Amino acid sequence: MKFNKELDSIKVYEAGKPIELVVREFGIAPEEVVKLASNENPLGTSPRVAATIRANADKAHLYPDDSMFELKEALSQRYDVLEETLIIGAGSDQVLEFVSRAKLHPGAKVLMSRVTFAMYEIYARQQGATILRTPDWRHRPEEFLAMMREHRPDVVYLCTPNNPTGDAMRREDLFAVLDGADPETLVVVDGAYMEYARAKDPDYAVDPREILEYPNALYLGTFSKAYGLGGMRVGYGIAQPGIIEALLKLRPPFNITTLSLAAAITACSDDEFLEKSLALHREQIGRYEAYARAHRFDYIESYTNFITWNFGGDLNSTDLAEALLERGVIVRDLASYGLNALRITVGTAAQNDRLFAAMDEILG
Ligand code: PMP
């Protein structure tokens, strides 16, 4: 059977390996498997959010409030923005899909850095758009600006902090790109990990309100990382009302579930859990930096909840990922991104102990 030709060039998105796979393949007990591959919150679900989900368990037969009034109100208070500047998606992933469908078509162009979140490319290819990448894996403002002048892309993705490398743009660099964008270019600032950047160094963090100043920019946020709700699939976009109105035309009704909506509303006021998550991360990430230094390989300074170990010639990331998997530790190999590197979500102290012990064993 024939399908749309745009699909021919798309590789199916490869998510982090699930715990179940390691259980099946290596016969390791599920409670022994340590998953540090998908940038999930190692603290688990916030107790307050879990209580909300339980309290709403008997509402599964009801469609959610499609206006998402309460969640929009909570987000508008959190970020000090108007409700008409908000769109909610089934993960920020769904908002990315709306962006692509709203702006891209065969002949349209998107610009992104050489190594960045894989879904930008997949959604662009679905629309038959042309993908342009800057030469460096870091977001270099001068490279973005030069390519924007030359190619006039329809959409530019700034993933800051960036997945899968963990680095982030300095504020002045981000604003330089925004200031240099053509009014017809939609600049997407993907802040999926922004809470971690803000906690580490405010020079590398922006506020959605600052992005709202630009009539051609969209800020993306998510409850999946610092808020610990990856499994509930709630993300949001913040932009001037003209952009939001266009994206809303693509939103299917009831695009997040009744339970997800309730969970996200509670998460918005759950600062205690957010602070705890950020504190645990701060406490643990130094161990990964120290381990890399002690074993003489590089790491990328991280502004996210993961760290990327970047190996020289001696170690091979694919072999290491496989050896870790055999020991029940799941990490993300970045070979498919053209890097000899591993992306590791910083876990709890006990999870990180397991990873270091497995590494010690592998490295002998
Ligand atoms: N943007 C970036 C940079 C991400 O890393 C992710 C999650 N992998 C997403 C967006 C999508 O996250 P979600 O759909 O869970 O909000």
PDB file of C-alpha atoms in Angstrom, residues 43-282:
ATOM      1  CA  LEU A  43      11.575  11.474  42.950  1.00  0.00           C
ATOM      2  CA  GLY A  44       8.579   9.864  41.316  1.00  0.00           C
ATOM      3  CA  THR A  45       5.095  11.333  41.479  1.00  0.00           C
ATOM      4  CA  SER A  46       4.538  14.137  43.950  1.00  0.00           C
ATOM      5  CA  PRO A  47       2.431  12.855  46.878  1.00  0.00           C
ATOM      6  CA  ARG A  48       0.015  15.786  46.463  1.00  0.00           C
ATOM      7  CA  VAL A  49      -0.445  15.045  42.775  1.00  0.00           C
ATOM      8  CA  ALA A  50      -0.867  11.321  43.447  1.00  0.00           C
ATOM      9  CA  ALA A  51      -3.609  12.164  45.972  1.00  0.00           C
ATOM     10  CA  THR A  52      -5.345  14.328  43.348  1.00  0.00           C
ATOM     11  CA  ILE A  53      -5.200  11.532  40.792  1.00  0.00           C
ATOM     12  CA  ARG A  54      -6.684   9.077  43.309  1.00  0.00           C
ATOM     13  CA  ALA A  55      -9.385  11.558  44.293  1.00  0.00           C
ATOM     14  CA  ASN A  56     -10.363  11.897  40.617  1.00  0.00           C
ATOM     15  CA  ALA A  57     -10.236   8.183  39.825  1.00  0.00           C
ATOM     16  CA  ASP A  58     -14.031   7.949  39.634  1.00  0.00           C
ATOM     17  CA  LYS A  59     -14.216  10.718  37.025  1.00  0.00           C
ATOM     18  CA  ALA A  60     -12.724   8.671  34.214  1.00  0.00           C
ATOM     19  CA  HIS A  61     -16.109   8.468  32.472  1.00  0.00           C
ATOM     20  CA  LEU A  62     -16.263  12.275  32.164  1.00  0.00           C
ATOM     21  CA  TYR A  63     -14.609  14.207  29.378  1.00  0.00           C
ATOM     22  CA  PRO A  64     -12.276  16.850  30.790  1.00  0.00           C
ATOM     23  CA  ASP A  65     -13.221  20.534  30.810  1.00  0.00           C
ATOM     24  CA  ASP A  66     -12.244  21.323  27.244  1.00  0.00           C
ATOM     25  CA  SER A  67     -11.690  25.008  28.016  1.00  0.00           C
ATOM     26  CA  MET A  68      -9.070  23.875  30.586  1.00  0.00           C
ATOM     27  CA  PHE A  69     -10.114  26.952  32.494  1.00  0.00           C
ATOM     28  CA  GLU A  70      -8.568  26.039  35.848  1.00  0.00           C
ATOM     29  CA  LEU A  71      -5.246  24.928  34.418  1.00  0.00           C
ATOM     30  CA  LYS A  72      -4.985  28.038  32.271  1.00  0.00           C
ATOM     31  CA  GLU A  73      -5.796  30.160  35.294  1.00  0.00           C
ATOM     32  CA  ALA A  74      -3.102  28.394  37.339  1.00  0.00           C
ATOM     33  CA  LEU A  75      -0.510  28.796  34.573  1.00  0.00           C
ATOM     34  CA  SER A  76      -1.456  32.404  33.973  1.00  0.00           C
ATOM     35  CA  GLN A  77      -0.847  33.131  37.653  1.00  0.00           C
ATOM     36  CA  ARG A  78       2.376  31.174  37.756  1.00  0.00           C
ATOM     37  CA  TYR A  79       3.873  33.030  34.800  1.00  0.00           C
ATOM     38  CA  ASP A  80       1.963  36.305  35.071  1.00  0.00           C
ATOM     39  CA  VAL A  81       0.545  36.036  31.568  1.00  0.00           C
ATOM     40  CA  LEU A  82      -2.982  36.355  30.134  1.00  0.00           C
ATOM     41  CA  GLU A  83      -5.026  33.213  29.556  1.00  0.00           C
ATOM     42  CA  GLU A  84      -5.411  33.988  25.846  1.00  0.00           C
ATOM     43  CA  THR A  85      -1.649  33.549  25.490  1.00  0.00           C
ATOM     44  CA  LEU A  86      -1.837  29.860  26.510  1.00  0.00           C
ATOM     45  CA  ILE A  87      -2.372  26.582  24.694  1.00  0.00           C
ATOM     46  CA  ILE A  88      -2.293  23.186  26.423  1.00  0.00           C
ATOM     47  CA  GLY A  89      -1.034  20.059  24.689  1.00  0.00           C
ATOM     48  CA  ALA A  90      -0.749  16.334  25.363  1.00  0.00           C
ATOM     49  CA  GLY A  91       2.849  16.968  26.317  1.00  0.00           C
ATOM     50  CA  SER A  92       4.700  19.913  24.801  1.00  0.00           C
ATOM     51  CA  ASP A  93       5.229  17.400  22.009  1.00  0.00           C
ATOM     52  CA  GLN A  94       1.680  17.984  20.831  1.00  0.00           C
ATOM     53  CA  VAL A  95       2.199  21.750  20.762  1.00  0.00           C
ATOM     54  CA  LEU A  96       5.288  21.121  18.593  1.00  0.00           C
ATOM     55  CA  GLU A  97       3.089  19.144  16.243  1.00  0.00           C
ATOM     56  CA  PHE A  98       0.588  22.036  16.050  1.00  0.00           C
ATOM     57  CA  VAL A  99       3.436  24.445  15.239  1.00  0.00           C
ATOM     58  CA  SER A 100       4.627  22.255  12.422  1.00  0.00           C
ATOM     59  CA  ARG A 101       1.155  21.796  10.948  1.00  0.00           C
ATOM     60  CA  ALA A 102       0.408  25.512  11.257  1.00  0.00           C
ATOM     61  CA  LYS A 103       3.574  26.783   9.564  1.00  0.00           C
ATOM     62  CA  LEU A 104       5.172  24.028   7.480  1.00  0.00           C
ATOM     63  CA  HIS A 105       4.460  22.570   4.048  1.00  0.00           C
ATOM     64  CA  PRO A 106       6.545  21.324   1.096  1.00  0.00           C
ATOM     65  CA  GLY A 107       8.977  24.104   0.271  1.00  0.00           C
ATOM     66  CA  ALA A 108       8.905  25.574   3.786  1.00  0.00           C
ATOM     67  CA  LYS A 109      12.135  25.565   5.821  1.00  0.00           C
ATOM     68  CA  VAL A 110      12.983  24.903   9.447  1.00  0.00           C
ATOM     69  CA  LEU A 111      16.228  25.738  11.176  1.00  0.00           C
ATOM     70  CA  MET A 112      17.621  23.956  14.226  1.00  0.00           C
ATOM     71  CA  SER A 113      21.000  23.147  15.748  1.00  0.00           C
ATOM     72  CA  ARG A 114      22.945  20.117  14.537  1.00  0.00           C
ATOM     73  CA  VAL A 115      22.128  18.033  17.622  1.00  0.00           C
ATOM     74  CA  THR A 116      18.765  18.735  19.186  1.00  0.00           C
ATOM     75  CA  PHE A 117      15.374  17.269  20.105  1.00  0.00           C
ATOM     76  CA  ALA A 118      14.493  14.673  17.454  1.00  0.00           C
ATOM     77  CA  MET A 119      10.797  15.527  17.175  1.00  0.00           C
ATOM     78  CA  TYR A 120      11.446  18.895  15.484  1.00  0.00           C
ATOM     79  CA  GLU A 121      12.765  17.040  12.456  1.00  0.00           C
ATOM     80  CA  ILE A 122      10.086  14.339  12.490  1.00  0.00           C
ATOM     81  CA  TYR A 123       7.207  16.855  12.585  1.00  0.00           C
ATOM     82  CA  ALA A 124       8.897  18.955   9.880  1.00  0.00           C
ATOM     83  CA  ARG A 125       9.307  15.923   7.622  1.00  0.00           C
ATOM     84  CA  GLN A 126       5.651  15.006   8.096  1.00  0.00           C
ATOM     85  CA  GLN A 127       4.826  18.345   6.475  1.00  0.00           C
ATOM     86  CA  GLY A 128       7.370  17.833   3.690  1.00  0.00           C
ATOM     87  CA  ALA A 129       9.442  20.802   4.867  1.00  0.00           C
ATOM     88  CA  THR A 130      13.184  21.222   4.329  1.00  0.00           C
ATOM     89  CA  ILE A 131      15.402  20.860   7.385  1.00  0.00           C
ATOM     90  CA  LEU A 132      18.400  23.123   7.910  1.00  0.00           C
ATOM     91  CA  ARG A 133      20.888  22.632  10.724  1.00  0.00           C
ATOM     92  CA  THR A 134      23.586  24.899  12.087  1.00  0.00           C
ATOM     93  CA  PRO A 135      27.112  23.409  11.841  1.00  0.00           C
ATOM     94  CA  ASP A 136      27.855  23.264  15.571  1.00  0.00           C
ATOM     95  CA  TRP A 137      26.061  21.053  18.076  1.00  0.00           C
ATOM     96  CA  ARG A 138      25.867  24.043  20.412  1.00  0.00           C
ATOM     97  CA  HIS A 139      23.348  26.794  19.700  1.00  0.00           C
ATOM     98  CA  ARG A 140      25.695  29.455  18.293  1.00  0.00           C
ATOM     99  CA  PRO A 141      23.778  32.717  17.804  1.00  0.00           C
ATOM    100  CA  GLU A 142      26.026  33.852  14.942  1.00  0.00           C
ATOM    101  CA  GLU A 143      25.340  30.599  13.065  1.00  0.00           C
ATOM    102  CA  PHE A 144      21.592  30.920  13.595  1.00  0.00           C
ATOM    103  CA  LEU A 145      21.575  34.573  12.516  1.00  0.00           C
ATOM    104  CA  ALA A 146      23.643  33.933   9.381  1.00  0.00           C
ATOM    105  CA  MET A 147      21.461  30.996   8.325  1.00  0.00           C
ATOM    106  CA  MET A 148      18.289  32.954   9.094  1.00  0.00           C
ATOM    107  CA  ARG A 149      19.493  35.799   6.838  1.00  0.00           C
ATOM    108  CA  GLU A 150      20.432  33.400   4.082  1.00  0.00           C
ATOM    109  CA  HIS A 151      17.447  31.027   4.131  1.00  0.00           C
ATOM    110  CA  ARG A 152      14.521  32.936   5.734  1.00  0.00           C
ATOM    111  CA  PRO A 153      13.249  29.809   7.542  1.00  0.00           C
ATOM    112  CA  ASP A 154       9.558  29.565   8.447  1.00  0.00           C
ATOM    113  CA  VAL A 155      10.321  28.091  11.877  1.00  0.00           C
ATOM    114  CA  VAL A 156      13.448  28.247  14.062  1.00  0.00           C
ATOM    115  CA  TYR A 157      13.835  25.933  17.052  1.00  0.00           C
ATOM    116  CA  LEU A 158      15.902  27.090  20.005  1.00  0.00           C
ATOM    117  CA  CYS A 159      16.032  24.242  22.464  1.00  0.00           C
ATOM    118  CA  THR A 160      17.427  25.787  25.591  1.00  0.00           C
ATOM    119  CA  PRO A 161      18.481  23.984  27.655  1.00  0.00           C
ATOM    120  CA  ASN A 162      19.072  21.541  24.835  1.00  0.00           C
ATOM    121  CA  ASN A 163      18.163  17.868  24.723  1.00  0.00           C
ATOM    122  CA  PRO A 164      20.233  15.657  24.280  1.00  0.00           C
ATOM    123  CA  THR A 165      23.384  17.678  25.067  1.00  0.00           C
ATOM    124  CA  GLY A 166      22.279  19.475  28.240  1.00  0.00           C
ATOM    125  CA  ASP A 167      23.897  22.820  27.405  1.00  0.00           C
ATOM    126  CA  ALA A 168      21.932  26.066  27.282  1.00  0.00           C
ATOM    127  CA  MET A 169      22.016  29.430  25.566  1.00  0.00           C
ATOM    128  CA  ARG A 170      23.055  32.527  27.457  1.00  0.00           C
ATOM    129  CA  ARG A 171      20.185  34.987  27.725  1.00  0.00           C
ATOM    130  CA  GLU A 172      21.869  37.589  25.542  1.00  0.00           C
ATOM    131  CA  ASP A 173      22.509  35.002  22.821  1.00  0.00           C
ATOM    132  CA  LEU A 174      18.890  33.864  22.847  1.00  0.00           C
ATOM    133  CA  PHE A 175      17.620  37.438  22.618  1.00  0.00           C
ATOM    134  CA  ALA A 176      20.097  38.216  19.829  1.00  0.00           C
ATOM    135  CA  VAL A 177      18.522  35.439  17.748  1.00  0.00           C
ATOM    136  CA  LEU A 178      14.994  36.605  18.594  1.00  0.00           C
ATOM    137  CA  ASP A 179      15.894  40.219  17.751  1.00  0.00           C
ATOM    138  CA  GLY A 180      17.330  39.164  14.398  1.00  0.00           C
ATOM    139  CA  ALA A 181      14.367  37.044  13.286  1.00  0.00           C
ATOM    140  CA  ASP A 182      12.203  38.033  10.354  1.00  0.00           C
ATOM    141  CA  PRO A 183       8.615  38.831  11.485  1.00  0.00           C
ATOM    142  CA  GLU A 184       7.370  35.898   9.370  1.00  0.00           C
ATOM    143  CA  THR A 185       9.725  33.433  11.100  1.00  0.00           C
ATOM    144  CA  LEU A 186       8.213  31.707  14.122  1.00  0.00           C
ATOM    145  CA  VAL A 187      10.919  31.238  16.756  1.00  0.00           C
ATOM    146  CA  VAL A 188      10.118  28.397  19.151  1.00  0.00           C
ATOM    147  CA  VAL A 189      11.914  28.577  22.495  1.00  0.00           C
ATOM    148  CA  ASP A 190      11.622  25.076  23.914  1.00  0.00           C
ATOM    149  CA  GLY A 191      12.036  25.412  27.679  1.00  0.00           C
ATOM    150  CA  ALA A 192      11.286  21.803  28.637  1.00  0.00           C
ATOM    151  CA  TYR A 193      14.225  21.928  31.108  1.00  0.00           C
ATOM    152  CA  MET A 194      14.065  25.633  31.962  1.00  0.00           C
ATOM    153  CA  GLU A 195      13.417  25.030  35.682  1.00  0.00           C
ATOM    154  CA  TYR A 196      16.815  23.330  35.970  1.00  0.00           C
ATOM    155  CA  ALA A 197      18.605  26.132  34.103  1.00  0.00           C
ATOM    156  CA  ARG A 198      17.016  28.793  36.311  1.00  0.00           C
ATOM    157  CA  ALA A 199      18.071  26.919  39.448  1.00  0.00           C
ATOM    158  CA  LYS A 200      21.649  26.580  38.208  1.00  0.00           C
ATOM    159  CA  ASP A 201      22.359  29.976  36.667  1.00  0.00           C
ATOM    160  CA  PRO A 202      19.777  32.676  35.845  1.00  0.00           C
ATOM    161  CA  ASP A 203      22.063  33.956  33.048  1.00  0.00           C
ATOM    162  CA  TYR A 204      20.952  30.867  31.115  1.00  0.00           C
ATOM    163  CA  ALA A 205      17.221  31.075  31.894  1.00  0.00           C
ATOM    164  CA  VAL A 206      14.373  33.068  30.383  1.00  0.00           C
ATOM    165  CA  ASP A 207      10.890  33.718  31.579  1.00  0.00           C
ATOM    166  CA  PRO A 208       7.888  33.006  29.304  1.00  0.00           C
ATOM    167  CA  ARG A 209       6.865  36.653  29.773  1.00  0.00           C
ATOM    168  CA  GLU A 210      10.056  37.792  28.095  1.00  0.00           C
ATOM    169  CA  ILE A 211       9.348  35.607  25.076  1.00  0.00           C
ATOM    170  CA  LEU A 212       5.811  37.023  24.943  1.00  0.00           C
ATOM    171  CA  GLU A 213       7.281  40.424  24.081  1.00  0.00           C
ATOM    172  CA  TYR A 214       8.009  39.075  20.610  1.00  0.00           C
ATOM    173  CA  PRO A 215       5.078  38.840  18.184  1.00  0.00           C
ATOM    174  CA  ASN A 216       6.791  35.967  16.342  1.00  0.00           C
ATOM    175  CA  ALA A 217       7.925  33.738  19.224  1.00  0.00           C
ATOM    176  CA  LEU A 218       6.431  30.824  21.150  1.00  0.00           C
ATOM    177  CA  TYR A 219       7.618  29.530  24.526  1.00  0.00           C
ATOM    178  CA  LEU A 220       7.130  25.842  25.290  1.00  0.00           C
ATOM    179  CA  GLY A 221       6.989  24.359  28.770  1.00  0.00           C
ATOM    180  CA  THR A 222       6.123  20.961  30.194  1.00  0.00           C
ATOM    181  CA  PHE A 223       5.029  19.204  33.362  1.00  0.00           C
ATOM    182  CA  SER A 224       7.035  16.125  32.346  1.00  0.00           C
ATOM    183  CA  LYS A 225      10.420  16.957  33.891  1.00  0.00           C
ATOM    184  CA  ALA A 226      10.796  19.089  37.014  1.00  0.00           C
ATOM    185  CA  TYR A 227       7.109  18.563  37.904  1.00  0.00           C
ATOM    186  CA  GLY A 228       7.399  14.795  37.571  1.00  0.00           C
ATOM    187  CA  LEU A 229       4.375  14.194  35.326  1.00  0.00           C
ATOM    188  CA  GLY A 230       5.899  12.548  32.243  1.00  0.00           C
ATOM    189  CA  GLY A 231       3.233   9.848  32.266  1.00  0.00           C
ATOM    190  CA  MET A 232       0.349  12.330  32.416  1.00  0.00           C
ATOM    191  CA  ARG A 233       1.316  14.088  29.153  1.00  0.00           C
ATOM    192  CA  VAL A 234       0.730  17.776  29.814  1.00  0.00           C
ATOM    193  CA  GLY A 235       2.669  20.617  28.191  1.00  0.00           C
ATOM    194  CA  TYR A 236       1.900  24.175  27.164  1.00  0.00           C
ATOM    195  CA  GLY A 237       2.740  26.910  24.722  1.00  0.00           C
ATOM    196  CA  ILE A 238       2.819  30.642  25.531  1.00  0.00           C
ATOM    197  CA  ALA A 239       2.671  33.228  22.749  1.00  0.00           C
ATOM    198  CA  GLN A 240       0.832  36.333  21.638  1.00  0.00           C
ATOM    199  CA  PRO A 241      -2.881  35.657  20.976  1.00  0.00           C
ATOM    200  CA  GLY A 242      -2.567  35.653  17.165  1.00  0.00           C
ATOM    201  CA  ILE A 243      -0.225  32.652  17.295  1.00  0.00           C
ATOM    202  CA  ILE A 244      -2.302  30.851  19.924  1.00  0.00           C
ATOM    203  CA  GLU A 245      -5.504  31.337  17.882  1.00  0.00           C
ATOM    204  CA  ALA A 246      -3.857  29.693  14.874  1.00  0.00           C
ATOM    205  CA  LEU A 247      -2.553  26.732  16.917  1.00  0.00           C
ATOM    206  CA  LEU A 248      -5.926  26.220  18.631  1.00  0.00           C
ATOM    207  CA  LYS A 249      -7.473  25.485  15.223  1.00  0.00           C
ATOM    208  CA  LEU A 250      -5.361  22.323  15.119  1.00  0.00           C
ATOM    209  CA  ARG A 251      -6.120  21.113  18.644  1.00  0.00           C
ATOM    210  CA  PRO A 252      -8.385  18.071  18.826  1.00  0.00           C
ATOM    211  CA  PRO A 253     -11.099  18.285  21.493  1.00  0.00           C
ATOM    212  CA  PHE A 254     -10.266  16.842  24.930  1.00  0.00           C
ATOM    213  CA  ASN A 255      -6.585  16.519  24.035  1.00  0.00           C
ATOM    214  CA  ILE A 256      -5.519  15.819  27.604  1.00  0.00           C
ATOM    215  CA  THR A 257      -7.286  13.471  29.964  1.00  0.00           C
ATOM    216  CA  THR A 258      -9.488  14.294  32.934  1.00  0.00           C
ATOM    217  CA  LEU A 259      -6.852  12.859  35.286  1.00  0.00           C
ATOM    218  CA  SER A 260      -3.983  14.675  33.550  1.00  0.00           C
ATOM    219  CA  LEU A 261      -5.812  17.951  33.833  1.00  0.00           C
ATOM    220  CA  ALA A 262      -6.454  17.475  37.542  1.00  0.00           C
ATOM    221  CA  ALA A 263      -2.832  16.414  38.119  1.00  0.00           C
ATOM    222  CA  ALA A 264      -1.396  19.429  36.291  1.00  0.00           C
ATOM    223  CA  ILE A 265      -3.623  21.866  38.197  1.00  0.00           C
ATOM    224  CA  THR A 266      -2.328  20.494  41.499  1.00  0.00           C
ATOM    225  CA  ALA A 267       1.270  20.462  40.221  1.00  0.00           C
ATOM    226  CA  CYS A 268       1.076  24.184  39.457  1.00  0.00           C
ATOM    227  CA  SER A 269       0.885  25.020  43.154  1.00  0.00           C
ATOM    228  CA  ASP A 270       3.159  22.216  44.336  1.00  0.00           C
ATOM    229  CA  ASP A 271       6.284  24.301  44.886  1.00  0.00           C
ATOM    230  CA  GLU A 272       7.467  22.008  47.638  1.00  0.00           C
ATOM    231  CA  PHE A 273       7.858  19.081  45.225  1.00  0.00           C
ATOM    232  CA  LEU A 274       9.479  21.291  42.596  1.00  0.00           C
ATOM    233  CA  GLU A 275      12.041  22.570  45.112  1.00  0.00           C
ATOM    234  CA  LYS A 276      12.726  19.060  46.348  1.00  0.00           C
ATOM    235  CA  SER A 277      13.288  17.849  42.786  1.00  0.00           C
ATOM    236  CA  LEU A 278      15.684  20.668  42.015  1.00  0.00           C
ATOM    237  CA  ALA A 279      17.535  20.201  45.328  1.00  0.00           C
ATOM    238  CA  LEU A 280      18.028  16.461  44.776  1.00  0.00           C
ATOM    239  CA  HIS A 281      19.334  17.167  41.303  1.00  0.00           C
ATOM    240  CA  ARG A 282      21.757  19.835  42.531  1.00  0.00           C
TER     241      ARG A 282
END
